[in-house]
XYZ file of C-alpha atoms in Angstrom:
754
model
C -70.196 87.968 62.573
C -68.648 91.077 60.494
C -65.603 90.665 62.915
C -64.820 87.193 62.158
C -64.601 87.636 58.322
C -68.038 86.533 57.662
C -71.084 88.497 56.105
C -74.310 86.782 56.536
C -77.107 87.785 54.374
C -80.030 87.353 57.102
C -80.523 85.918 60.594
C -81.567 83.191 59.563
C -77.981 82.264 57.944
C -76.642 82.713 61.542
C -78.903 80.340 62.649
C -78.204 77.321 60.480
C -74.209 78.111 60.177
C -74.660 76.811 63.923
C -76.483 73.846 63.272
C -74.343 72.219 59.890
C -73.662 68.475 59.867
C -72.123 68.391 56.700
C -69.794 71.206 54.980
C -69.111 70.319 50.699
C -65.961 72.618 50.332
C -63.974 73.594 47.137
C -60.338 72.955 47.522
C -58.092 75.706 45.423
C -58.891 79.145 46.742
C -60.898 78.065 49.555
C -58.941 75.056 51.596
C -55.752 76.212 49.399
C -53.659 79.373 48.696
C -54.717 79.738 45.244
C -50.744 80.284 44.088
C -49.515 77.987 42.058
C -46.310 76.856 41.778
C -44.532 74.319 38.768
C -42.644 72.014 40.448
C -41.907 69.209 37.531
C -42.231 68.317 34.270
C -42.549 65.296 32.167
C -41.913 65.527 28.547
C -39.780 63.320 25.448
C -39.213 60.816 28.089
C -37.658 62.579 31.031
C -38.964 64.438 34.561
C -37.588 67.358 35.425
C -37.969 69.197 38.700
C -38.235 73.112 38.164
C -37.099 73.585 41.458
C -33.960 72.586 43.869
C -34.920 70.641 46.879
C -34.081 67.692 48.913
C -36.858 65.565 47.454
C -37.333 66.865 44.175
C -36.974 63.851 41.652
C -35.982 64.692 37.752
C -32.888 66.436 36.074
C -32.681 70.000 35.940
C -33.593 72.426 33.584
C -31.145 73.718 31.503
C -32.212 75.331 28.999
C -35.665 76.459 27.821
C -34.212 74.498 24.474
C -34.685 71.419 25.431
C -36.875 68.935 23.439
C -40.635 68.967 25.022
C -39.805 72.022 27.409
C -40.091 74.459 24.264
C -43.400 73.161 23.742
C -44.341 72.993 27.478
C -43.185 76.638 27.669
C -45.253 77.649 24.158
C -48.599 76.342 25.030
C -48.007 77.656 28.364
C -47.567 81.318 26.713
C -49.592 81.065 24.495
C -52.449 78.780 24.843
C -53.972 80.562 28.167
C -56.661 83.381 28.755
C -54.406 85.358 31.258
C -53.489 88.797 30.892
C -51.607 91.438 32.505
C -52.670 94.433 34.437
C -49.911 97.244 32.272
C -47.134 96.049 29.475
C -44.630 99.027 30.589
C -42.665 97.466 33.344
C -41.175 94.457 33.261
C -42.582 90.914 33.605
C -41.905 89.842 36.798
C -43.314 93.315 38.290
C -46.753 93.165 36.484
C -50.044 91.610 37.832
C -51.679 88.311 36.592
C -54.813 88.585 35.592
C -56.097 85.280 35.830
C -56.803 81.743 36.729
C -54.006 81.104 39.429
C -53.165 77.562 37.342
C -52.688 79.493 34.192
C -50.841 82.231 36.237
C -48.267 79.654 37.316
C -47.297 78.697 34.269
C -47.464 81.420 32.421
C -44.531 83.139 35.449
C -42.863 79.334 34.864
C -43.299 80.044 31.226
C -41.911 84.009 31.116
C -38.567 82.278 33.578
C -37.433 79.848 31.698
C -38.968 80.728 27.907
C -36.077 81.777 25.197
C -36.895 85.181 23.753
C -38.779 87.967 25.474
C -42.179 86.707 26.594
C -44.276 89.599 24.491
C -42.938 89.295 21.749
C -42.943 85.747 21.463
C -47.074 85.990 22.569
C -46.772 88.849 19.004
C -45.189 86.567 16.472
C -47.584 84.083 17.596
C -51.262 85.283 17.655
C -53.786 83.363 17.902
C -56.486 82.616 15.549
C -58.621 80.289 17.119
C -59.724 79.054 20.822
C -61.672 77.174 22.824
C -61.405 77.728 26.338
C -61.658 75.451 29.590
C -64.781 74.712 30.576
C -66.066 71.846 33.248
C -67.268 69.567 30.588
C -64.588 69.129 28.688
C -61.542 70.073 30.632
C -58.999 71.205 28.596
C -58.446 74.430 27.156
C -57.568 74.692 22.714
C -56.278 77.244 20.480
C -54.466 77.792 16.715
C -51.925 80.103 16.071
C -49.393 81.494 13.353
C -46.373 79.104 14.224
C -45.119 78.175 11.277
C -43.773 74.392 10.639
C -42.368 71.638 7.269
C -46.163 71.485 6.844
C -48.515 74.473 7.610
C -48.284 78.675 9.224
C -50.410 77.119 11.448
C -49.989 75.184 14.969
C -53.166 73.710 17.317
C -52.153 73.549 21.300
C -54.029 72.110 24.116
C -53.726 72.050 27.991
C -56.046 70.362 30.403
C -57.175 67.426 32.141
C -54.128 64.812 30.987
C -56.673 61.935 30.898
C -59.208 64.014 28.566
C -56.351 65.115 26.403
C -54.626 61.575 26.436
C -57.643 60.781 24.606
C -57.393 62.463 21.980
C -53.689 61.872 21.297
C -52.301 59.032 18.742
C -49.000 60.166 19.069
C -46.643 61.188 21.306
C -43.302 63.278 21.640
C -40.918 60.273 22.837
C -37.038 60.834 22.624
C -36.645 63.676 20.278
C -38.992 61.993 17.763
C -43.209 61.890 17.453
C -43.909 58.521 17.287
C -47.472 56.497 17.709
C -48.520 56.422 21.190
C -48.545 52.179 22.553
C -49.511 51.041 25.512
C -46.123 51.045 27.021
C -46.101 54.678 26.534
C -49.545 55.187 28.287
C -47.987 52.749 31.687
C -45.167 54.838 31.666
C -47.300 57.868 31.614
C -49.827 56.553 34.455
C -46.514 56.497 36.618
C -45.315 60.421 36.055
C -48.851 60.809 36.435
C -49.988 59.410 40.105
C -46.246 60.367 40.947
C -47.200 63.748 40.581
C -50.971 63.385 41.681
C -49.772 61.410 44.636
C -47.533 64.710 45.739
C -50.688 66.428 46.263
C -49.895 68.823 43.381
C -52.609 69.903 39.987
C -51.319 67.671 36.829
C -51.881 69.277 33.514
C -51.003 67.374 30.367
C -49.844 69.236 26.960
C -50.309 68.423 23.279
C -49.817 69.807 19.927
C -50.260 69.415 15.497
C -49.083 70.702 13.558
C -52.049 71.729 11.193
C -50.820 70.094 7.145
C -51.228 73.854 5.424
C -52.870 72.577 1.995
C -56.092 71.615 4.617
C -55.249 74.419 7.218
C -54.225 77.406 4.977
C -53.324 81.031 6.956
C -56.593 82.569 6.392
C -58.655 79.231 7.145
C -61.904 80.137 8.901
C -62.655 77.888 12.420
C -65.810 77.658 13.062
C -66.431 75.936 17.057
C -70.070 75.425 16.347
C -69.385 73.547 12.899
C -66.257 72.019 14.777
C -63.992 72.538 11.553
C -60.867 71.830 13.510
C -59.535 68.482 13.932
C -60.885 66.649 17.643
C -58.167 63.770 17.721
C -55.042 62.761 16.236
C -52.729 65.095 18.589
C -49.013 64.676 19.519
C -49.113 63.959 23.413
C -46.097 66.777 24.596
C -45.529 65.827 28.759
C -46.836 66.395 31.920
C -46.598 69.562 34.288
C -47.250 69.685 37.701
C -47.839 72.971 40.007
C -47.761 72.893 44.181
C -50.562 74.636 45.626
C -50.149 75.095 49.211
C -52.788 74.473 52.323
C -53.607 77.566 53.530
C -52.769 78.908 57.213
C -55.280 77.553 60.002
C -56.624 74.981 57.404
C -55.702 72.240 59.401
C -56.522 73.205 62.227
C -59.602 74.258 61.424
C -60.766 71.088 59.227
C -60.157 69.193 62.569
C -61.761 71.178 64.804
C -64.814 70.954 62.408
C -64.524 67.053 62.446
C -64.100 66.861 66.151
C -67.359 68.999 66.545
C -69.361 66.497 64.652
C -69.315 67.865 60.620
C -68.946 65.845 58.027
C -66.634 67.949 55.939
C -66.132 66.509 52.300
C -63.637 68.298 49.621
C -65.153 69.068 45.707
C -62.397 69.457 43.536
C -61.275 69.133 39.886
C -58.201 67.543 40.580
C -57.079 64.012 40.279
C -58.311 61.628 43.093
C -54.443 61.014 43.666
C -54.052 65.307 43.981
C -57.196 64.829 45.952
C -56.303 62.321 48.747
C -52.758 63.550 48.815
C -54.707 66.958 49.813
C -57.049 65.943 51.780
C -54.189 63.692 54.023
C -52.474 66.961 54.689
C -54.913 69.122 55.853
C -57.075 66.212 58.324
C -59.574 65.566 55.889
C -58.622 62.523 55.593
C -56.387 60.142 58.022
C -57.891 56.631 57.638
C -57.441 54.301 54.513
C -59.872 54.168 51.128
C -60.385 50.792 50.034
C -57.237 50.266 48.077
C -55.047 51.231 50.993
C -56.083 48.562 53.013
C -56.193 46.373 49.692
C -52.323 47.045 49.421
C -51.426 47.054 53.153
C -53.458 43.490 53.520
C -52.458 41.636 50.193
C -55.945 41.317 49.222
C -58.484 41.634 46.209
C -59.904 45.470 46.130
C -63.438 43.654 45.643
C -62.773 41.318 48.902
C -62.076 44.200 51.047
C -65.652 44.535 53.379
C -67.167 48.277 54.161
C -66.534 48.531 57.509
C -62.618 47.920 56.885
C -62.249 51.303 55.631
C -63.427 54.775 56.554
C -62.207 56.933 53.863
C -63.971 57.258 50.047
C -62.340 59.082 47.116
C -65.305 58.769 44.326
C -64.380 60.229 41.018
C -66.582 62.735 38.858
C -67.607 60.133 36.257
C -68.643 57.408 39.068
C -71.562 59.577 40.105
C -73.906 59.671 36.953
C -74.349 55.591 37.945
C -74.586 55.536 41.430
C -77.332 53.782 43.393
C -79.771 55.241 46.221
C -77.179 52.227 47.973
C -74.357 53.713 46.937
C -75.082 57.192 48.573
C -76.144 55.929 51.218
C -72.555 54.126 51.924
C -71.092 57.229 50.914
C -72.386 59.048 53.506
C -71.853 56.942 56.170
C -68.404 57.503 55.778
C -66.390 59.842 58.343
C -63.737 61.003 54.917
C -65.133 61.464 51.623
C -63.786 63.604 48.736
C -65.308 63.909 45.479
C -62.767 63.974 42.288
C -63.132 65.385 38.563
C -66.065 67.676 39.148
C -68.515 69.136 37.870
C -70.746 71.487 38.823
C -73.446 69.736 37.788
C -71.704 66.931 40.337
C -71.748 69.757 43.080
C -75.588 69.906 43.083
C -76.452 66.154 42.776
C -74.317 65.800 45.909
C -75.773 68.559 48.266
C -79.374 67.233 47.116
C -78.403 63.859 47.927
C -77.143 64.856 51.184
C -80.169 66.592 52.378
C -81.690 63.740 51.395
C -80.301 62.104 54.310
C -81.530 64.874 56.859
C -78.055 66.765 56.420
C -77.854 70.260 56.869
C -75.361 70.986 54.339
C -73.367 73.873 53.743
C -71.562 74.380 50.296
C -68.844 76.464 49.057
C -68.436 78.359 45.764
C -66.853 80.818 43.550
C -68.466 80.599 39.897
C -71.512 81.072 37.870
C -71.870 77.074 37.090
C -71.877 76.694 41.571
C -74.900 79.062 42.010
C -77.950 75.797 41.578
C -75.462 74.653 44.396
C -75.253 77.781 46.566
C -79.130 77.952 46.020
C -79.924 74.617 46.601
C -77.596 74.484 49.954
C -79.103 75.547 53.261
C -76.195 77.958 53.524
C -74.752 78.791 50.370
C -71.291 80.288 51.415
C -69.767 82.202 48.045
C -66.240 83.967 48.639
C -65.501 87.836 48.290
C -62.116 88.355 46.342
C -62.317 85.203 43.491
C -65.873 84.659 43.817
C -68.573 85.474 40.603
C -71.236 88.381 41.352
C -73.580 85.927 40.019
C -72.473 83.414 43.348
C -72.344 85.870 45.765
C -75.579 86.713 44.629
C -77.217 83.605 44.817
C -75.326 82.561 47.988
C -76.508 83.171 51.862
C -73.104 84.160 53.627
C -70.030 85.214 51.799
C -66.674 84.562 52.784
C -64.606 88.206 53.093
C -61.436 86.555 53.397
C -61.827 83.472 50.850
C -60.200 81.049 53.735
C -62.052 77.992 55.529
C -60.660 78.667 58.310
C -63.486 81.862 58.552
C -65.713 79.020 58.133
C -65.247 77.569 60.935
C -65.138 80.544 63.018
C -68.830 80.948 61.814
C -69.792 77.839 62.785
C -68.805 78.413 66.378
C -70.315 82.183 66.513
C -73.665 80.250 65.246
C -73.347 77.350 68.096
C -72.706 79.881 70.762
C -75.857 82.539 69.559
C -77.996 78.824 69.821
C -76.690 78.248 73.158
C -76.541 82.103 74.909
C -80.183 82.726 73.197
C -81.011 78.783 74.855
C -79.700 80.479 78.061
C -81.846 83.499 77.920
C -85.227 81.814 77.127
C -84.304 80.012 80.023
C -83.345 82.876 82.222
C -86.464 84.843 80.818
C -89.195 82.318 81.495
C -88.602 81.346 85.140
C -90.102 85.202 86.328
C -93.589 84.097 84.720
C -94.147 81.911 87.336
C -93.420 84.115 90.068
C -95.809 86.922 88.679
C -98.820 84.184 88.017
C -98.845 82.611 91.215
C -99.140 85.327 93.498
C -103.120 86.576 90.485
C -103.835 82.718 90.579
C -103.263 82.968 94.572
C -105.271 86.283 94.848
C -108.891 84.356 93.239
C -108.385 81.716 94.945
C -107.045 81.645 98.423
C -107.809 84.836 98.062
C -104.832 87.182 99.262
C -104.337 91.028 99.231
C -103.295 91.943 95.495
C -99.904 91.050 95.654
C -98.239 92.355 92.328
C -99.920 94.838 90.434
C -100.163 94.468 86.474
C -97.495 97.832 86.941
C -94.941 96.037 88.271
C -95.158 93.587 86.167
C -94.259 96.381 83.667
C -91.598 97.163 85.874
C -90.013 93.630 86.068
C -90.606 92.418 82.196
C -89.876 95.690 80.725
C -87.617 97.069 82.829
C -84.558 94.651 84.912
C -85.434 91.538 82.780
C -85.133 92.786 79.819
C -82.000 94.391 80.760
C -80.613 91.788 82.053
C -81.525 88.670 79.495
C -79.591 90.585 77.008
C -76.561 90.704 78.406
C -76.385 86.897 76.981
C -76.017 88.094 73.887
C -72.034 88.641 74.032
C -72.065 85.712 76.873
C -68.110 83.935 75.447
C -68.620 80.259 75.407
C -67.874 78.530 79.060
C -64.474 77.091 77.813
C -62.660 77.191 74.731
C -63.311 73.710 73.014
C -66.513 72.832 74.624
C -68.790 74.316 71.618
C -66.987 72.024 68.921
C -66.640 69.284 70.987
C -70.352 68.349 71.166
C -72.410 66.999 68.136
C -75.178 68.896 65.667
C -77.936 69.747 67.413
C -79.649 67.436 64.432
C -77.454 64.779 63.858
C -77.799 62.311 60.904
C -78.501 59.066 62.441
C -79.532 56.097 61.366
C -82.761 55.929 63.070
C -83.050 59.818 61.896
C -82.656 58.767 58.648
C -85.136 56.130 59.187
C -87.803 58.880 60.673
C -87.183 60.634 57.770
C -87.132 58.324 55.478
C -90.875 56.974 56.755
C -91.814 60.669 56.950
C -91.003 61.065 53.113
C -93.813 57.505 52.988
C -96.453 58.924 54.990
C -96.388 62.538 52.199
C -96.007 61.235 49.173
C -95.018 64.337 46.381
C -97.835 65.763 44.273
C -98.633 64.478 41.235
C -96.305 65.565 38.150
C -97.774 67.334 35.338
C -97.311 66.138 32.023
C -97.147 68.676 29.954
C -94.577 71.379 32.284
C -93.308 69.039 33.916
C -93.934 70.890 37.596
C -96.434 69.907 40.366
C -99.315 69.696 40.305
C -100.948 72.602 43.475
C -104.118 72.124 44.761
C -106.550 74.516 44.751
C -107.590 76.483 48.161
C -110.604 74.602 48.869
C -108.497 71.204 48.601
C -106.216 71.946 51.020
C -108.775 74.193 53.468
C -110.782 70.787 53.251
C -107.601 68.335 53.986
C -106.264 70.664 56.705
C -110.069 70.130 58.191
C -109.706 66.490 57.767
C -105.967 66.129 59.358
C -106.718 65.809 62.882
C -108.231 62.419 61.936
C -105.779 61.303 60.479
C -103.103 58.173 61.564
C -100.843 60.079 59.907
C -101.355 63.774 61.359
C -100.817 61.983 64.915
C -97.904 60.140 63.992
C -96.469 63.647 63.000
C -97.329 65.348 65.847
C -95.868 62.273 68.282
C -93.076 61.660 66.581
C -89.613 62.414 68.583
C -87.141 64.515 66.756
C -83.734 63.957 67.201
C -81.227 66.330 68.463
C -81.429 69.244 70.701
C -84.260 71.905 70.022
C -84.325 75.495 71.598
C -87.322 74.538 74.067
C -87.148 71.556 75.685
C -88.809 69.555 78.464
C -85.623 70.137 80.575
C -85.777 74.367 79.705
C -89.294 74.161 80.614
C -88.349 71.825 83.854
C -86.069 73.890 85.442
C -87.563 77.091 85.060
C -91.381 76.597 85.852
C -91.430 73.999 88.089
C -87.842 74.547 89.935
C -86.289 77.673 89.885
C -89.531 78.918 89.139
C -91.004 77.600 92.456
C -88.651 78.644 94.745
C -88.627 82.414 93.108
C -92.522 82.139 94.052
C -92.328 80.705 97.993
C -89.310 82.972 98.196
C -91.610 86.380 96.926
C -94.213 84.744 99.485
C -92.364 84.454 102.193
C -90.917 88.532 101.977
C -94.517 89.572 101.268
C -96.169 88.118 104.721
C -93.008 88.599 106.565
C -93.045 92.609 105.853
C -96.940 92.494 106.549
C -96.397 90.888 109.704
C -93.604 93.266 110.190
C -97.038 96.017 109.997
C -99.143 93.807 112.369
C -100.720 92.050 110.053
C -100.344 88.355 109.872
C -101.006 86.150 107.427
C -104.056 84.985 108.423
C -105.588 88.249 108.992
C -104.707 89.130 105.432
C -106.515 86.025 104.132
C -109.662 87.212 106.013
C -109.274 90.876 104.877
C -109.220 89.880 101.260
C -111.397 87.221 101.900
C -114.305 90.015 103.075
C -115.000 91.863 99.620
C -118.027 94.055 101.313
C -115.308 96.342 102.937
C -112.583 96.317 100.220
C -110.113 96.552 102.440
C -105.718 98.054 101.582
C -107.150 100.697 100.524
C -106.642 104.632 101.342
C -110.214 104.861 101.882
C -110.971 101.794 103.389
C -112.945 101.472 106.577
C -110.505 100.831 109.879
C -109.427 97.276 110.631
C -109.299 95.933 114.469
C -107.232 92.997 114.910
C -106.218 91.709 118.551
C -107.160 95.940 119.855
C -105.149 97.072 117.682
C -106.977 99.566 114.602
C -105.338 99.430 111.412
C -106.428 102.116 109.082
C -107.257 102.509 105.243
C -104.154 104.599 104.494
C -101.974 101.750 107.338
C -103.262 99.081 105.090
C -102.053 100.529 101.720
C -98.680 101.654 102.550
C -98.052 98.337 104.058
C -99.083 96.006 101.223
C -97.182 98.608 98.952
C -94.092 97.921 101.253
C -94.598 94.141 100.924
C -95.293 94.667 97.085
C -92.062 96.319 97.151
C -90.141 93.583 99.027
C -91.456 91.073 96.115
C -90.037 93.298 93.436
C -86.504 92.723 95.489
C -87.308 89.703 95.523
C -87.457 88.521 92.423
C -84.767 90.738 91.297
C -82.757 89.104 93.959
C -84.271 85.276 92.506
C -83.274 86.738 89.468
C -79.559 88.066 90.090
C -78.491 84.139 91.253
C -81.217 82.779 88.450
C -78.796 85.008 85.853
C -75.267 83.426 86.655
C -76.552 79.708 87.315
C -77.905 79.899 83.607
C -74.642 80.460 82.997
C -73.285 77.122 83.735
C -74.685 74.446 81.132
C -71.306 71.602 81.258
C -70.049 73.016 84.426
C -71.150 73.271 88.213
C -72.365 77.562 88.569
C -68.991 78.681 90.121
C -65.952 79.639 88.780
C -63.945 82.739 86.713
C -66.069 81.610 83.294
C -69.378 83.037 84.945
C -68.304 86.596 85.372
C -66.198 87.048 82.199
C -68.890 88.816 80.637
C -68.670 92.041 82.286
C -72.022 93.553 80.560
C -73.918 90.838 82.957
C -72.956 93.673 85.722
C -73.824 96.304 83.519
C -77.415 94.664 83.144
C -78.513 93.732 86.515
C -77.167 96.773 87.883
C -79.032 99.077 85.662
C -82.012 97.252 87.182
C -80.889 97.414 90.387
C -80.642 101.361 89.290
C -84.330 101.473 88.092
C -85.695 99.792 91.346
C -84.447 102.537 93.364
C -85.805 104.750 91.687
C -88.840 103.291 91.618
C -88.883 102.671 94.869
C -87.115 105.561 96.629
C -88.452 108.555 94.800
C -91.774 109.611 96.597
C -94.162 110.889 93.643
C -93.579 107.176 91.915
C -94.926 105.820 94.229
C -98.248 106.237 93.629
C -98.038 105.329 89.713
C -95.330 101.613 90.587
C -97.188 100.888 94.017
C -94.405 101.033 95.804
C -92.878 102.313 98.967
C -89.870 104.404 100.099
C -90.547 102.819 103.549
C -89.556 99.675 102.281
C -86.696 98.224 104.430
C -83.742 96.779 102.352
C -83.271 94.403 106.111
C -86.010 92.378 104.234
C -84.099 91.469 101.110
C -81.424 89.366 102.497
C -84.565 86.832 102.936
C -84.701 86.561 98.991
C -80.447 86.843 98.907
C -80.834 83.332 101.500
C -83.307 81.810 98.996
C -80.995 82.667 96.296
C -77.953 80.957 97.976
C -80.772 77.762 97.923
C -81.261 77.716 94.854
C -77.402 78.144 93.797
C -77.304 74.719 95.966
C -79.699 73.229 94.507
C -78.199 73.784 91.265
C -75.086 72.390 91.885
C -76.930 69.658 93.251
C -79.034 69.093 90.055
C -75.834 69.119 87.966
C -74.027 67.021 90.041
C -77.232 64.313 89.532
C -77.716 65.416 85.783
C -73.767 64.204 84.813
C -74.472 60.663 86.479
C -77.690 60.054 85.179
C -77.403 61.983 82.412
C -74.008 62.687 80.558
C -72.937 65.164 78.312
C -72.489 63.482 74.737
C -69.236 64.797 73.593
C -67.769 63.405 70.141
C -65.331 60.903 70.359
C -61.977 61.371 69.309
C -60.540 61.222 66.412
C -57.251 59.487 66.317
C -54.506 60.876 63.971
C -55.993 64.225 63.634
C -52.798 67.050 63.258
C -53.703 69.505 65.554
C -50.444 71.084 65.144
C -50.703 75.398 62.919
C -50.402 74.452 59.131
C -47.201 75.281 57.879
C -46.781 76.442 54.382
C -44.909 73.510 53.004
C -43.466 75.139 50.178
C -40.014 74.908 50.753
C -37.803 77.192 50.006
C -37.061 76.758 46.712
C -34.485 77.992 44.368
C -34.147 77.484 40.730
C -32.256 74.987 39.129
C -30.506 77.516 36.839
C -31.483 80.794 36.526
C -30.744 80.665 32.520
C -32.729 82.606 30.136
C -31.288 81.623 26.739
């Protein structure tokens, strides 16, 4: 996982990553590059293009002294929290330390602003500031900027709808006039245009403070709010473009093809969020408004089944009912816009209530509750805070969403390989157990000893089973076309809610607000009574949705099919070897049944059969040679089984079965171990083996291995017809071609600094 730029704090996180059904992700810095560039300004009633490209609208910015443009440049310069890494080099060579949006505004400001950038900040010092926060969604500062009515000027920038609410006048056509409905309509038109391009839009406002009420030495206090809170002058809008990261479009497409619901949670305007979502495969269907516009119907007349995409405004989340949340999560394409960290926590909680295994990304301190609440919290390494990294279960080392998809695929591969390993390992238990049962019931000579079982289990079986850890997927995209292991369906939701009704939550302490924990005695009595209740049996007999690690199909193959065939193989080898020494199966049974003589030991009495005398040594060495044949029989059958268990979706033939070179190391090491314990005579006494064992008899196991391979092939063909694999449906409209940076090669309109 570390090689894929994914740092997982515990192994449980890897398992969760492969089982995710819902992924709530931030936009800026995760889906996009977090490299903001100003594209358009709307101020003083005019649209301006900050760059020149074939599809840019608006006038070129010929000077930094244009009315409205200068106010936006000054606000971007003064009302900001961005710092420089150094001040002894030209501005264009400095590194900006701060938010990407503000950094984009500052870059634009120092390239257009009249005068020296450092001198402007030094001349108009900041005397008061309210930083941006997720509740207000704006930043306010007061500066020593002299005007006709006084020495101080208040500046603000933030979310357009929030800023506009605080304004009563507007800078329009070189005048400050009252804000009218006509101005609001023009503002809305410009705002929607900018947002529909996928750009982040900020609004700017100013207020020239009256010198009689706010002299130069006035002390502002945030707690007392002794500053004007309304009556500002609306200056204009600025849009910034943040292109998607390379690989994000394909990554989201692969997530959706894998049956994972990807949800964007962003603070941007709904139109901005929707436009970005359509660029990166997050949204390809129509929203209710889109269907209404296409059909000419009223929005309220559009049915729930007529659209697949929804964009939810963060302010409406508090008013949503349980039924509303159900409808939202039934849609395959969901975006939450203008959200706060509190909204993100609510989204995660609601998704989990429907049974989703939810992953969520976050980088800020306020994201910590959502990161802790999620089944898998994912923090950013480069842009994330220390608090968010501590709260998360996983950290993206490169802050790239595409890395999450690599982790999901790796998590699914780990689960698939673990299941294959269990399927392989459990198979050899039947050939070890049945001979012990036959020894007691039939009886037969002791076919396999405890020390031989240790050689099998802790020797070549462990080495071979471990090679599945490096097993590649059967096909390049097969794992990501399967549904999640525990998909959320209408049936699973109904089962989850039925279980919740059967197990009501504990009562709440009215004083502390915390659940009242029952005493140990109460819990013990409840555990004793549980098996005699209907609820307990309903929980046990309820068939879970999705795939589990050890299921009936795995047990059937390991115990009833491959296990039984391997047992038959070793029994045949055992009796063939004994018969080679003149002991028939019938005589072996009679000798084992005669407990008074204790045959098959070195000190056993002679046994006469058809005039032939078998001494104790002959009996002992014949049995050990047969036992050696059993060990090699189990080994050979498990080598065939090792390759058969690699195939889950395909027939057990083809190059994919030989891609894992460690497989050959595994069973090769096992073979060396068997040869050592067999053909080094001093070890024969310890491991009950025989160096006189003839490899010719191993061909019997090879024949049974070929029979097992043929059976597995026929079984796969039958299952394809009777129980076909449920692949995810193809999603129409996904663009899986590589993401190319959508920013054109932009040039400055006029490189003039007056």
